[in-house]
Amino acid sequence: MSKLKLGIPKGSLESATIDLFRRAGFNITSSSRSYFPAIDDPEIECMLIRAQEMARYVEDGYLDAGLTGLDWVMETDADVEKVSDLVYSKQSFRKVRWVLAVPETSTIQSVKDLEGKIIATELVGFTNRYLAKHGVKAKVEFSWGATEVKPPYLADAIVEVTETGSSLRANKLRIVETLLESNTQFIASKSAWADPWKRRKMEDIRMLLEGAIAALGKVGLILNVEKKNLDNVLSILPALKNPTVSSLANGDWVAVNTILDEATVRQILPRLKEAGGQGIVEYPLNKIVM
């Protein structure tokens, strides 16, 4: 049987990735003692790999595909096929930013002010290329962690990843500029993408993962309403496209089915009841495939 060798990011993205696959219909079971999680699809073989290393193992063909950040693809300058942009991270479903940050009291106001300075970061290769693009020469040091505590004594500035900026603010740092916006990418090796069976398998996984992300924060709503009240009900409902209206056995009534942002339901549902809606049912969604 053909198998797709799939890299799952080990570390901060691991639980968010496994949860996304669960929503997409795949059960992945990991153990702290094994780097080979079980998956309930006999055509997929999973391996846990640090996101920082994923792109080069995919590029070299040790893995057919994997999930890692755009930042690490760019850091390693890996020649891989982008299958899909998947906007999720360890804390949220939005992009993260790699930012240039300095102490609040620093005189540094732009990248041009970094000439001759020391910069600490995990993203050494990308930062060096960014400085070169702006004609700046500075010493870029690899940071093994706790990068925010290094300025001003161990570094003049840092390039660090952030989702909300709260950790930077807590360490009395201010953002000078954003170097890169990054999100998780589903990537494939060139050889695997050229293989018809593996490409079809990856395209199927892509559709399911994108459908799972599209459904996050949304719910389905179905209700019955008399035709005479239908316009009032439809005027209340925002919809993904147009609500689906179906005839019922009683010719004077119809069923209305729609998709809503979950956060809006508490405001909309009472208004639907007032407008004549009956038998209102809210239900969860796992996937929305457009």
PDB file of C-alpha atoms in Angstrom:
ATOM      1  CA  MET A   1       0.000   0.000   0.000  1.00  0.00           C
ATOM      2  CA  SER A   2       1.248   3.499  -0.846  1.00  0.00           C
ATOM      3  CA  LYS A   3       1.882   5.758   2.132  1.00  0.00           C
ATOM      4  CA  LEU A   4       2.272   9.502   2.565  1.00  0.00           C
ATOM      5  CA  LYS A   5       5.047  10.403   5.028  1.00  0.00           C
ATOM      6  CA  LEU A   6       3.658  13.415   6.898  1.00  0.00           C
ATOM      7  CA  GLY A   7       5.536  15.642   9.336  1.00  0.00           C
ATOM      8  CA  ILE A   8       3.591  16.975  12.333  1.00  0.00           C
ATOM      9  CA  PRO A   9       5.268  19.949  14.083  1.00  0.00           C
ATOM     10  CA  LYS A  10       6.698  19.020  17.470  1.00  0.00           C
ATOM     11  CA  GLY A  11       6.447  21.644  20.194  1.00  0.00           C
ATOM     12  CA  SER A  12       4.251  24.737  20.387  1.00  0.00           C
ATOM     13  CA  LEU A  13       2.215  23.944  17.250  1.00  0.00           C
ATOM     14  CA  GLU A  14       1.739  20.255  18.067  1.00  0.00           C
ATOM     15  CA  SER A  15      -1.541  20.312  20.003  1.00  0.00           C
ATOM     16  CA  ALA A  16      -3.124  22.938  17.716  1.00  0.00           C
ATOM     17  CA  THR A  17      -2.180  20.854  14.658  1.00  0.00           C
ATOM     18  CA  ILE A  18      -3.506  17.595  16.106  1.00  0.00           C
ATOM     19  CA  ASP A  19      -6.752  19.368  17.058  1.00  0.00           C
ATOM     20  CA  LEU A  20      -7.080  20.789  13.530  1.00  0.00           C
ATOM     21  CA  PHE A  21      -6.625  17.309  12.044  1.00  0.00           C
ATOM     22  CA  ARG A  22      -9.280  16.009  14.454  1.00  0.00           C
ATOM     23  CA  ARG A  23     -11.724  18.630  13.176  1.00  0.00           C
ATOM     24  CA  ALA A  24     -10.781  17.615   9.635  1.00  0.00           C
ATOM     25  CA  GLY A  25     -11.673  13.992  10.418  1.00  0.00           C
ATOM     26  CA  PHE A  26      -8.291  12.463  11.304  1.00  0.00           C
ATOM     27  CA  ASN A  27      -7.564  10.962  14.709  1.00  0.00           C
ATOM     28  CA  ILE A  28      -3.891  11.460  15.628  1.00  0.00           C
ATOM     29  CA  THR A  29      -2.682   9.952  18.897  1.00  0.00           C
ATOM     30  CA  SER A  30       0.718  11.057  20.177  1.00  0.00           C
ATOM     31  CA  SER A  31       2.828   9.861  23.082  1.00  0.00           C
ATOM     32  CA  SER A  32       5.544  11.726  24.951  1.00  0.00           C
ATOM     33  CA  ARG A  33       7.803   8.702  24.430  1.00  0.00           C
ATOM     34  CA  SER A  34       7.376   8.336  20.680  1.00  0.00           C
ATOM     35  CA  TYR A  35       8.052  10.541  17.679  1.00  0.00           C
ATOM     36  CA  PHE A  36       5.740   8.462  15.489  1.00  0.00           C
ATOM     37  CA  PRO A  37       2.107   9.326  16.322  1.00  0.00           C
ATOM     38  CA  ALA A  38      -0.636   6.914  15.325  1.00  0.00           C
ATOM     39  CA  ILE A  39      -3.250   8.094  12.814  1.00  0.00           C
ATOM     40  CA  ASP A  40      -6.490   6.388  11.826  1.00  0.00           C
ATOM     41  CA  ASP A  41      -5.651   6.532   8.111  1.00  0.00           C
ATOM     42  CA  PRO A  42      -3.594   3.569   6.866  1.00  0.00           C
ATOM     43  CA  GLU A  43      -2.357   5.651   3.916  1.00  0.00           C
ATOM     44  CA  ILE A  44      -0.584   8.202   6.170  1.00  0.00           C
ATOM     45  CA  GLU A  45       2.538   7.722   8.285  1.00  0.00           C
ATOM     46  CA  CYS A  46       3.183  10.534  10.774  1.00  0.00           C
ATOM     47  CA  MET A  47       6.422  11.738  12.327  1.00  0.00           C
ATOM     48  CA  LEU A  48       6.947  14.519  14.872  1.00  0.00           C
ATOM     49  CA  ILE A  49       9.616  17.014  13.738  1.00  0.00           C
ATOM     50  CA  ARG A  50      10.488  20.443  15.113  1.00  0.00           C
ATOM     51  CA  ALA A  51       8.897  23.151  12.978  1.00  0.00           C
ATOM     52  CA  GLN A  52      12.314  24.791  12.593  1.00  0.00           C
ATOM     53  CA  GLU A  53      13.644  21.674  10.813  1.00  0.00           C
ATOM     54  CA  MET A  54      10.548  20.563   8.913  1.00  0.00           C
ATOM     55  CA  ALA A  55      11.169  22.372   5.616  1.00  0.00           C
ATOM     56  CA  ARG A  56      14.636  20.937   5.014  1.00  0.00           C
ATOM     57  CA  TYR A  57      13.528  17.372   5.750  1.00  0.00           C
ATOM     58  CA  VAL A  58      10.655  17.836   3.296  1.00  0.00           C
ATOM     59  CA  GLU A  59      12.970  19.419   0.723  1.00  0.00           C
ATOM     60  CA  ASP A  60      15.411  16.491   1.024  1.00  0.00           C
ATOM     61  CA  GLY A  61      12.605  13.934   0.619  1.00  0.00           C
ATOM     62  CA  TYR A  62      12.809  12.336   4.059  1.00  0.00           C
ATOM     63  CA  LEU A  63       9.191  13.469   4.406  1.00  0.00           C
ATOM     64  CA  ASP A  64       6.650  13.790   1.601  1.00  0.00           C
ATOM     65  CA  ALA A  65       4.841  16.650   3.293  1.00  0.00           C
ATOM     66  CA  GLY A  66       4.671  18.548   6.552  1.00  0.00           C
ATOM     67  CA  LEU A  67       3.247  21.502   8.420  1.00  0.00           C
ATOM     68  CA  THR A  68       5.511  24.342   9.477  1.00  0.00           C
ATOM     69  CA  GLY A  69       5.612  28.110   9.530  1.00  0.00           C
ATOM     70  CA  LEU A  70       6.338  30.280   6.517  1.00  0.00           C
ATOM     71  CA  ASP A  71       9.032  31.825   8.745  1.00  0.00           C
ATOM     72  CA  TRP A  72      10.972  28.556   8.943  1.00  0.00           C
ATOM     73  CA  VAL A  73      10.581  27.879   5.227  1.00  0.00           C
ATOM     74  CA  MET A  74      12.133  31.299   4.590  1.00  0.00           C
ATOM     75  CA  GLU A  75      14.784  30.881   7.287  1.00  0.00           C
ATOM     76  CA  THR A  76      16.059  27.648   5.744  1.00  0.00           C
ATOM     77  CA  ASP A  77      15.465  28.913   2.178  1.00  0.00           C
ATOM     78  CA  ALA A  78      13.956  25.499   1.415  1.00  0.00           C
ATOM     79  CA  ASP A  79      12.816  24.661  -2.111  1.00  0.00           C
ATOM     80  CA  VAL A  80       9.428  23.088  -1.370  1.00  0.00           C
ATOM     81  CA  GLU A  81       5.940  23.132  -2.845  1.00  0.00           C
ATOM     82  CA  LYS A  82       3.350  25.167  -0.939  1.00  0.00           C
ATOM     83  CA  VAL A  83       0.195  23.059  -0.812  1.00  0.00           C
ATOM     84  CA  SER A  84      -1.854  25.415   1.356  1.00  0.00           C
ATOM     85  CA  ASP A  85      -1.751  28.431   3.662  1.00  0.00           C
ATOM     86  CA  LEU A  86      -3.314  27.399   6.969  1.00  0.00           C
ATOM     87  CA  VAL A  87      -3.777  30.405   9.223  1.00  0.00           C
ATOM     88  CA  TYR A  88      -3.556  29.029  12.737  1.00  0.00           C
ATOM     89  CA  SER A  89      -0.979  29.163  15.532  1.00  0.00           C
ATOM     90  CA  LYS A  90      -0.512  27.865  19.063  1.00  0.00           C
ATOM     91  CA  GLN A  91      -2.799  30.519  20.595  1.00  0.00           C
ATOM     92  CA  SER A  92      -5.139  31.664  17.865  1.00  0.00           C
ATOM     93  CA  PHE A  93      -6.280  31.406  14.280  1.00  0.00           C
ATOM     94  CA  ARG A  94      -4.431  34.401  12.948  1.00  0.00           C
ATOM     95  CA  LYS A  95      -0.984  35.194  11.613  1.00  0.00           C
ATOM     96  CA  VAL A  96       2.018  35.801  13.849  1.00  0.00           C
ATOM     97  CA  ARG A  97       4.580  38.563  13.333  1.00  0.00           C
ATOM     98  CA  TRP A  98       8.358  38.607  13.535  1.00  0.00           C
ATOM     99  CA  VAL A  99       9.165  42.078  14.802  1.00  0.00           C
ATOM    100  CA  LEU A 100      12.204  44.184  15.512  1.00  0.00           C
ATOM    101  CA  ALA A 101      11.940  45.253  19.154  1.00  0.00           C
ATOM    102  CA  VAL A 102      14.125  47.434  21.365  1.00  0.00           C
ATOM    103  CA  PRO A 103      13.983  48.716  24.964  1.00  0.00           C
ATOM    104  CA  GLU A 104      11.436  51.455  25.499  1.00  0.00           C
ATOM    105  CA  THR A 105      14.283  53.889  26.258  1.00  0.00           C
ATOM    106  CA  SER A 106      16.342  52.987  23.169  1.00  0.00           C
ATOM    107  CA  THR A 107      17.178  55.641  20.577  1.00  0.00           C
ATOM    108  CA  ILE A 108      16.729  53.084  17.769  1.00  0.00           C
ATOM    109  CA  GLN A 109      13.800  54.180  15.595  1.00  0.00           C
ATOM    110  CA  SER A 110      14.281  52.154  12.391  1.00  0.00           C
ATOM    111  CA  VAL A 111      16.302  49.326  10.901  1.00  0.00           C
ATOM    112  CA  LYS A 112      18.831  51.917   9.659  1.00  0.00           C
ATOM    113  CA  ASP A 113      19.755  52.652  13.290  1.00  0.00           C
ATOM    114  CA  LEU A 114      21.014  49.077  13.784  1.00  0.00           C
ATOM    115  CA  GLU A 115      24.371  49.734  12.109  1.00  0.00           C
ATOM    116  CA  GLY A 116      27.089  48.094  14.268  1.00  0.00           C
ATOM    117  CA  LYS A 117      24.557  46.894  16.854  1.00  0.00           C
ATOM    118  CA  ILE A 118      23.955  43.406  18.314  1.00  0.00           C
ATOM    119  CA  ILE A 119      20.658  41.668  17.500  1.00  0.00           C
ATOM    120  CA  ALA A 120      19.468  38.463  19.184  1.00  0.00           C
ATOM    121  CA  THR A 121      17.033  36.166  17.388  1.00  0.00           C
ATOM    122  CA  GLU A 122      16.181  32.597  16.432  1.00  0.00           C
ATOM    123  CA  LEU A 123      15.660  33.762  12.845  1.00  0.00           C
ATOM    124  CA  VAL A 124      19.311  34.444  12.042  1.00  0.00           C
ATOM    125  CA  GLY A 125      19.375  33.771   8.298  1.00  0.00           C
ATOM    126  CA  PHE A 126      16.252  35.775   7.517  1.00  0.00           C
ATOM    127  CA  THR A 127      17.372  38.662   9.753  1.00  0.00           C
ATOM    128  CA  ASN A 128      20.783  38.827   8.040  1.00  0.00           C
ATOM    129  CA  ARG A 129      19.094  38.945   4.620  1.00  0.00           C
ATOM    130  CA  TYR A 130      16.681  41.644   5.845  1.00  0.00           C
ATOM    131  CA  LEU A 131      19.579  43.789   7.104  1.00  0.00           C
ATOM    132  CA  ALA A 132      21.501  43.301   3.855  1.00  0.00           C
ATOM    133  CA  LYS A 133      18.465  44.398   1.857  1.00  0.00           C
ATOM    134  CA  HIS A 134      18.485  47.664   3.836  1.00  0.00           C
ATOM    135  CA  GLY A 135      22.263  48.119   3.577  1.00  0.00           C
ATOM    136  CA  VAL A 136      22.812  47.641   7.318  1.00  0.00           C
ATOM    137  CA  LYS A 137      25.737  45.764   8.897  1.00  0.00           C
ATOM    138  CA  ALA A 138      25.070  44.417  12.383  1.00  0.00           C
ATOM    139  CA  LYS A 139      25.991  41.368  14.463  1.00  0.00           C
ATOM    140  CA  VAL A 140      23.130  38.859  14.518  1.00  0.00           C
ATOM    141  CA  GLU A 141      23.422  36.305  17.309  1.00  0.00           C
ATOM    142  CA  PHE A 142      21.385  33.113  17.609  1.00  0.00           C
ATOM    143  CA  SER A 143      19.162  33.095  20.693  1.00  0.00           C
ATOM    144  CA  TRP A 144      18.344  29.800  22.361  1.00  0.00           C
ATOM    145  CA  GLY A 145      15.275  31.268  24.063  1.00  0.00           C
ATOM    146  CA  ALA A 146      14.176  33.944  26.540  1.00  0.00           C
ATOM    147  CA  THR A 147      15.080  36.442  23.824  1.00  0.00           C
ATOM    148  CA  GLU A 148      12.957  39.207  25.360  1.00  0.00           C
ATOM    149  CA  VAL A 149      15.216  39.505  28.448  1.00  0.00           C
ATOM    150  CA  LYS A 150      18.433  40.124  26.488  1.00  0.00           C
ATOM    151  CA  PRO A 151      18.125  43.866  25.722  1.00  0.00           C
ATOM    152  CA  PRO A 152      19.748  46.120  26.719  1.00  0.00           C
ATOM    153  CA  TYR A 153      22.595  44.227  28.425  1.00  0.00           C
ATOM    154  CA  LEU A 154      23.155  41.267  26.066  1.00  0.00           C
ATOM    155  CA  ALA A 155      21.794  42.786  22.858  1.00  0.00           C
ATOM    156  CA  ASP A 156      20.745  46.164  21.502  1.00  0.00           C
ATOM    157  CA  ALA A 157      17.666  44.762  19.772  1.00  0.00           C
ATOM    158  CA  ILE A 158      15.845  41.522  19.133  1.00  0.00           C
ATOM    159  CA  VAL A 159      13.876  40.009  16.273  1.00  0.00           C
ATOM    160  CA  GLU A 160      11.151  37.968  17.920  1.00  0.00           C
ATOM    161  CA  VAL A 161       7.859  36.316  17.069  1.00  0.00           C
ATOM    162  CA  THR A 162       4.671  37.643  18.642  1.00  0.00           C
ATOM    163  CA  GLU A 163       0.942  37.128  18.377  1.00  0.00           C
ATOM    164  CA  THR A 164      -0.322  39.881  20.689  1.00  0.00           C
ATOM    165  CA  GLY A 165       2.797  41.790  21.757  1.00  0.00           C
ATOM    166  CA  SER A 166       1.977  41.230  25.443  1.00  0.00           C
ATOM    167  CA  SER A 167       5.266  39.482  26.271  1.00  0.00           C
ATOM    168  CA  LEU A 168       7.249  42.295  24.649  1.00  0.00           C
ATOM    169  CA  ARG A 169       5.335  44.932  26.590  1.00  0.00           C
ATOM    170  CA  ALA A 170       5.817  42.987  29.833  1.00  0.00           C
ATOM    171  CA  ASN A 171       9.571  43.155  29.253  1.00  0.00           C
ATOM    172  CA  LYS A 172       9.447  46.901  28.522  1.00  0.00           C
ATOM    173  CA  LEU A 173      10.179  46.508  24.837  1.00  0.00           C
ATOM    174  CA  ARG A 174       8.639  48.461  21.979  1.00  0.00           C
ATOM    175  CA  ILE A 175       8.162  47.303  18.412  1.00  0.00           C
ATOM    176  CA  VAL A 176      10.135  49.259  15.821  1.00  0.00           C
ATOM    177  CA  GLU A 177       8.836  47.469  12.733  1.00  0.00           C
ATOM    178  CA  THR A 178       7.453  44.186  11.453  1.00  0.00           C
ATOM    179  CA  LEU A 179       9.890  42.132   9.397  1.00  0.00           C
ATOM    180  CA  LEU A 180       7.601  39.245   8.466  1.00  0.00           C
ATOM    181  CA  GLU A 181       4.041  38.016   8.880  1.00  0.00           C
ATOM    182  CA  SER A 182       3.941  34.242   9.133  1.00  0.00           C
ATOM    183  CA  ASN A 183       1.377  31.472   9.271  1.00  0.00           C
ATOM    184  CA  THR A 184       1.415  27.710   9.143  1.00  0.00           C
ATOM    185  CA  GLN A 185       1.920  26.197   5.703  1.00  0.00           C
ATOM    186  CA  PHE A 186       1.194  22.721   4.414  1.00  0.00           C
ATOM    187  CA  ILE A 187       4.276  21.986   2.292  1.00  0.00           C
ATOM    188  CA  ALA A 188       5.373  19.100   0.073  1.00  0.00           C
ATOM    189  CA  SER A 189       8.592  17.905  -1.500  1.00  0.00           C
ATOM    190  CA  LYS A 190       8.897  18.476  -5.239  1.00  0.00           C
ATOM    191  CA  SER A 191       9.104  14.725  -5.873  1.00  0.00           C
ATOM    192  CA  ALA A 192       6.039  13.905  -3.766  1.00  0.00           C
ATOM    193  CA  TRP A 193       4.028  16.672  -5.457  1.00  0.00           C
ATOM    194  CA  ALA A 194       4.960  15.185  -8.833  1.00  0.00           C
ATOM    195  CA  ASP A 195       3.666  11.755  -7.774  1.00  0.00           C
ATOM    196  CA  PRO A 196      -0.025  11.495  -8.855  1.00  0.00           C
ATOM    197  CA  TRP A 197      -1.144   9.340  -5.902  1.00  0.00           C
ATOM    198  CA  LYS A 198       0.639  11.435  -3.268  1.00  0.00           C
ATOM    199  CA  ARG A 199      -0.532  14.691  -4.821  1.00  0.00           C
ATOM    200  CA  ARG A 200      -4.158  13.508  -4.812  1.00  0.00           C
ATOM    201  CA  LYS A 201      -3.791  12.453  -1.163  1.00  0.00           C
ATOM    202  CA  MET A 202      -2.332  15.831  -0.206  1.00  0.00           C
ATOM    203  CA  GLU A 203      -5.059  17.685  -2.090  1.00  0.00           C
ATOM    204  CA  ASP A 204      -7.683  15.692  -0.173  1.00  0.00           C
ATOM    205  CA  ILE A 205      -5.984  16.556   3.141  1.00  0.00           C
ATOM    206  CA  ARG A 206      -5.753  20.214   2.096  1.00  0.00           C
ATOM    207  CA  MET A 207      -9.483  20.388   1.355  1.00  0.00           C
ATOM    208  CA  LEU A 208     -10.367  18.869   4.735  1.00  0.00           C
ATOM    209  CA  LEU A 209      -7.967  21.073   6.706  1.00  0.00           C
ATOM    210  CA  GLU A 210      -9.143  24.244   4.961  1.00  0.00           C
ATOM    211  CA  GLY A 211     -12.748  23.183   5.564  1.00  0.00           C
ATOM    212  CA  ALA A 212     -12.023  22.688   9.264  1.00  0.00           C
ATOM    213  CA  ILE A 213     -10.449  26.142   9.552  1.00  0.00           C
ATOM    214  CA  ALA A 214     -13.372  27.736   7.668  1.00  0.00           C
ATOM    215  CA  ALA A 215     -15.809  26.225  10.182  1.00  0.00           C
ATOM    216  CA  LEU A 216     -14.042  27.545  13.269  1.00  0.00           C
ATOM    217  CA  GLY A 217     -16.186  29.986  15.206  1.00  0.00           C
ATOM    218  CA  LYS A 218     -19.255  29.230  13.100  1.00  0.00           C
ATOM    219  CA  VAL A 219     -22.455  27.293  13.789  1.00  0.00           C
ATOM    220  CA  GLY A 220     -25.431  26.141  11.781  1.00  0.00           C
ATOM    221  CA  LEU A 221     -28.945  27.353  12.533  1.00  0.00           C
ATOM    222  CA  ILE A 222     -32.191  25.832  11.304  1.00  0.00           C
ATOM    223  CA  LEU A 223     -35.716  27.024  12.042  1.00  0.00           C
ATOM    224  CA  ASN A 224     -39.258  26.818  10.761  1.00  0.00           C
ATOM    225  CA  VAL A 225     -41.272  29.884   9.835  1.00  0.00           C
ATOM    226  CA  GLU A 226     -44.626  30.683   8.235  1.00  0.00           C
ATOM    227  CA  LYS A 227     -44.250  32.037   4.704  1.00  0.00           C
ATOM    228  CA  LYS A 228     -45.925  35.283   5.710  1.00  0.00           C
ATOM    229  CA  ASN A 229     -43.077  35.917   8.199  1.00  0.00           C
ATOM    230  CA  LEU A 230     -40.243  34.725   5.950  1.00  0.00           C
ATOM    231  CA  ASP A 231     -39.073  38.161   4.809  1.00  0.00           C
ATOM    232  CA  ASN A 232     -38.860  39.369   8.415  1.00  0.00           C
ATOM    233  CA  VAL A 233     -36.750  36.349   9.373  1.00  0.00           C
ATOM    234  CA  LEU A 234     -34.435  36.666   6.349  1.00  0.00           C
ATOM    235  CA  SER A 235     -33.837  40.346   7.085  1.00  0.00           C
ATOM    236  CA  ILE A 236     -32.368  39.357  10.471  1.00  0.00           C
ATOM    237  CA  LEU A 237     -30.085  36.619   9.168  1.00  0.00           C
ATOM    238  CA  PRO A 238     -26.583  37.306   7.923  1.00  0.00           C
ATOM    239  CA  ALA A 239     -25.425  34.290   5.923  1.00  0.00           C
ATOM    240  CA  LEU A 240     -22.375  32.679   4.397  1.00  0.00           C
ATOM    241  CA  LYS A 241     -24.118  33.084   1.054  1.00  0.00           C
ATOM    242  CA  ASN A 242     -27.929  33.014   0.921  1.00  0.00           C
ATOM    243  CA  PRO A 243     -29.867  31.036   3.539  1.00  0.00           C
ATOM    244  CA  THR A 244     -31.373  27.801   2.251  1.00  0.00           C
ATOM    245  CA  VAL A 245     -35.185  27.884   2.281  1.00  0.00           C
ATOM    246  CA  SER A 246     -36.973  24.532   1.927  1.00  0.00           C
ATOM    247  CA  SER A 247     -40.655  23.699   1.645  1.00  0.00           C
ATOM    248  CA  LEU A 248     -42.330  21.712   4.422  1.00  0.00           C
ATOM    249  CA  ALA A 249     -45.255  19.278   4.306  1.00  0.00           C
ATOM    250  CA  ASN A 250     -47.474  22.089   5.509  1.00  0.00           C
ATOM    251  CA  GLY A 251     -47.476  24.362   2.464  1.00  0.00           C
ATOM    252  CA  ASP A 252     -47.788  27.500   4.593  1.00  0.00           C
ATOM    253  CA  TRP A 253     -44.450  26.842   6.310  1.00  0.00           C
ATOM    254  CA  VAL A 254     -40.791  26.652   5.224  1.00  0.00           C
ATOM    255  CA  ALA A 255     -37.523  25.628   6.855  1.00  0.00           C
ATOM    256  CA  VAL A 256     -34.611  28.055   6.870  1.00  0.00           C
ATOM    257  CA  ASN A 257     -31.036  26.778   7.208  1.00  0.00           C
ATOM    258  CA  THR A 258     -28.035  29.091   7.511  1.00  0.00           C
ATOM    259  CA  ILE A 259     -24.507  29.495   8.893  1.00  0.00           C
ATOM    260  CA  LEU A 260     -23.628  32.169  11.459  1.00  0.00           C
ATOM    261  CA  ASP A 261     -20.672  33.378  13.478  1.00  0.00           C
ATOM    262  CA  GLU A 262     -21.166  31.714  16.839  1.00  0.00           C
ATOM    263  CA  ALA A 263     -20.586  34.993  18.679  1.00  0.00           C
ATOM    264  CA  THR A 264     -23.629  36.584  16.968  1.00  0.00           C
ATOM    265  CA  VAL A 265     -26.152  33.867  17.837  1.00  0.00           C
ATOM    266  CA  ARG A 266     -27.008  35.244  21.279  1.00  0.00           C
ATOM    267  CA  GLN A 267     -28.125  38.533  19.690  1.00  0.00           C
ATOM    268  CA  ILE A 268     -29.847  37.032  16.644  1.00  0.00           C
ATOM    269  CA  LEU A 269     -31.760  34.116  18.148  1.00  0.00           C
ATOM    270  CA  PRO A 270     -34.182  36.215  20.278  1.00  0.00           C
ATOM    271  CA  ARG A 271     -34.890  38.439  17.255  1.00  0.00           C
ATOM    272  CA  LEU A 272     -35.673  35.347  15.133  1.00  0.00           C
ATOM    273  CA  LYS A 273     -38.143  34.178  17.749  1.00  0.00           C
ATOM    274  CA  GLU A 274     -39.798  37.611  17.778  1.00  0.00           C
ATOM    275  CA  ALA A 275     -40.006  37.549  13.948  1.00  0.00           C
ATOM    276  CA  GLY A 276     -41.950  34.277  13.988  1.00  0.00           C
ATOM    277  CA  GLY A 277     -39.242  31.624  13.946  1.00  0.00           C
ATOM    278  CA  GLN A 278     -40.117  28.314  15.610  1.00  0.00           C
ATOM    279  CA  GLY A 279     -38.272  25.065  16.344  1.00  0.00           C
ATOM    280  CA  ILE A 280     -34.947  26.900  16.257  1.00  0.00           C
ATOM    281  CA  VAL A 281     -31.969  24.525  16.432  1.00  0.00           C
ATOM    282  CA  GLU A 282     -28.301  25.559  16.695  1.00  0.00           C
ATOM    283  CA  TYR A 283     -25.755  22.895  15.749  1.00  0.00           C
ATOM    284  CA  PRO A 284     -21.933  22.723  15.598  1.00  0.00           C
ATOM    285  CA  LEU A 285     -19.942  22.583  12.353  1.00  0.00           C
ATOM    286  CA  ASN A 286     -16.758  20.597  11.751  1.00  0.00           C
ATOM    287  CA  LYS A 287     -16.043  21.651   8.174  1.00  0.00           C
ATOM    288  CA  ILE A 288     -17.205  24.152   5.569  1.00  0.00           C
ATOM    289  CA  VAL A 289     -16.020  23.189   2.090  1.00  0.00           C
ATOM    290  CA  MET A 290     -16.665  25.884  -0.489  1.00  0.00           C
TER     291      MET A 290
END
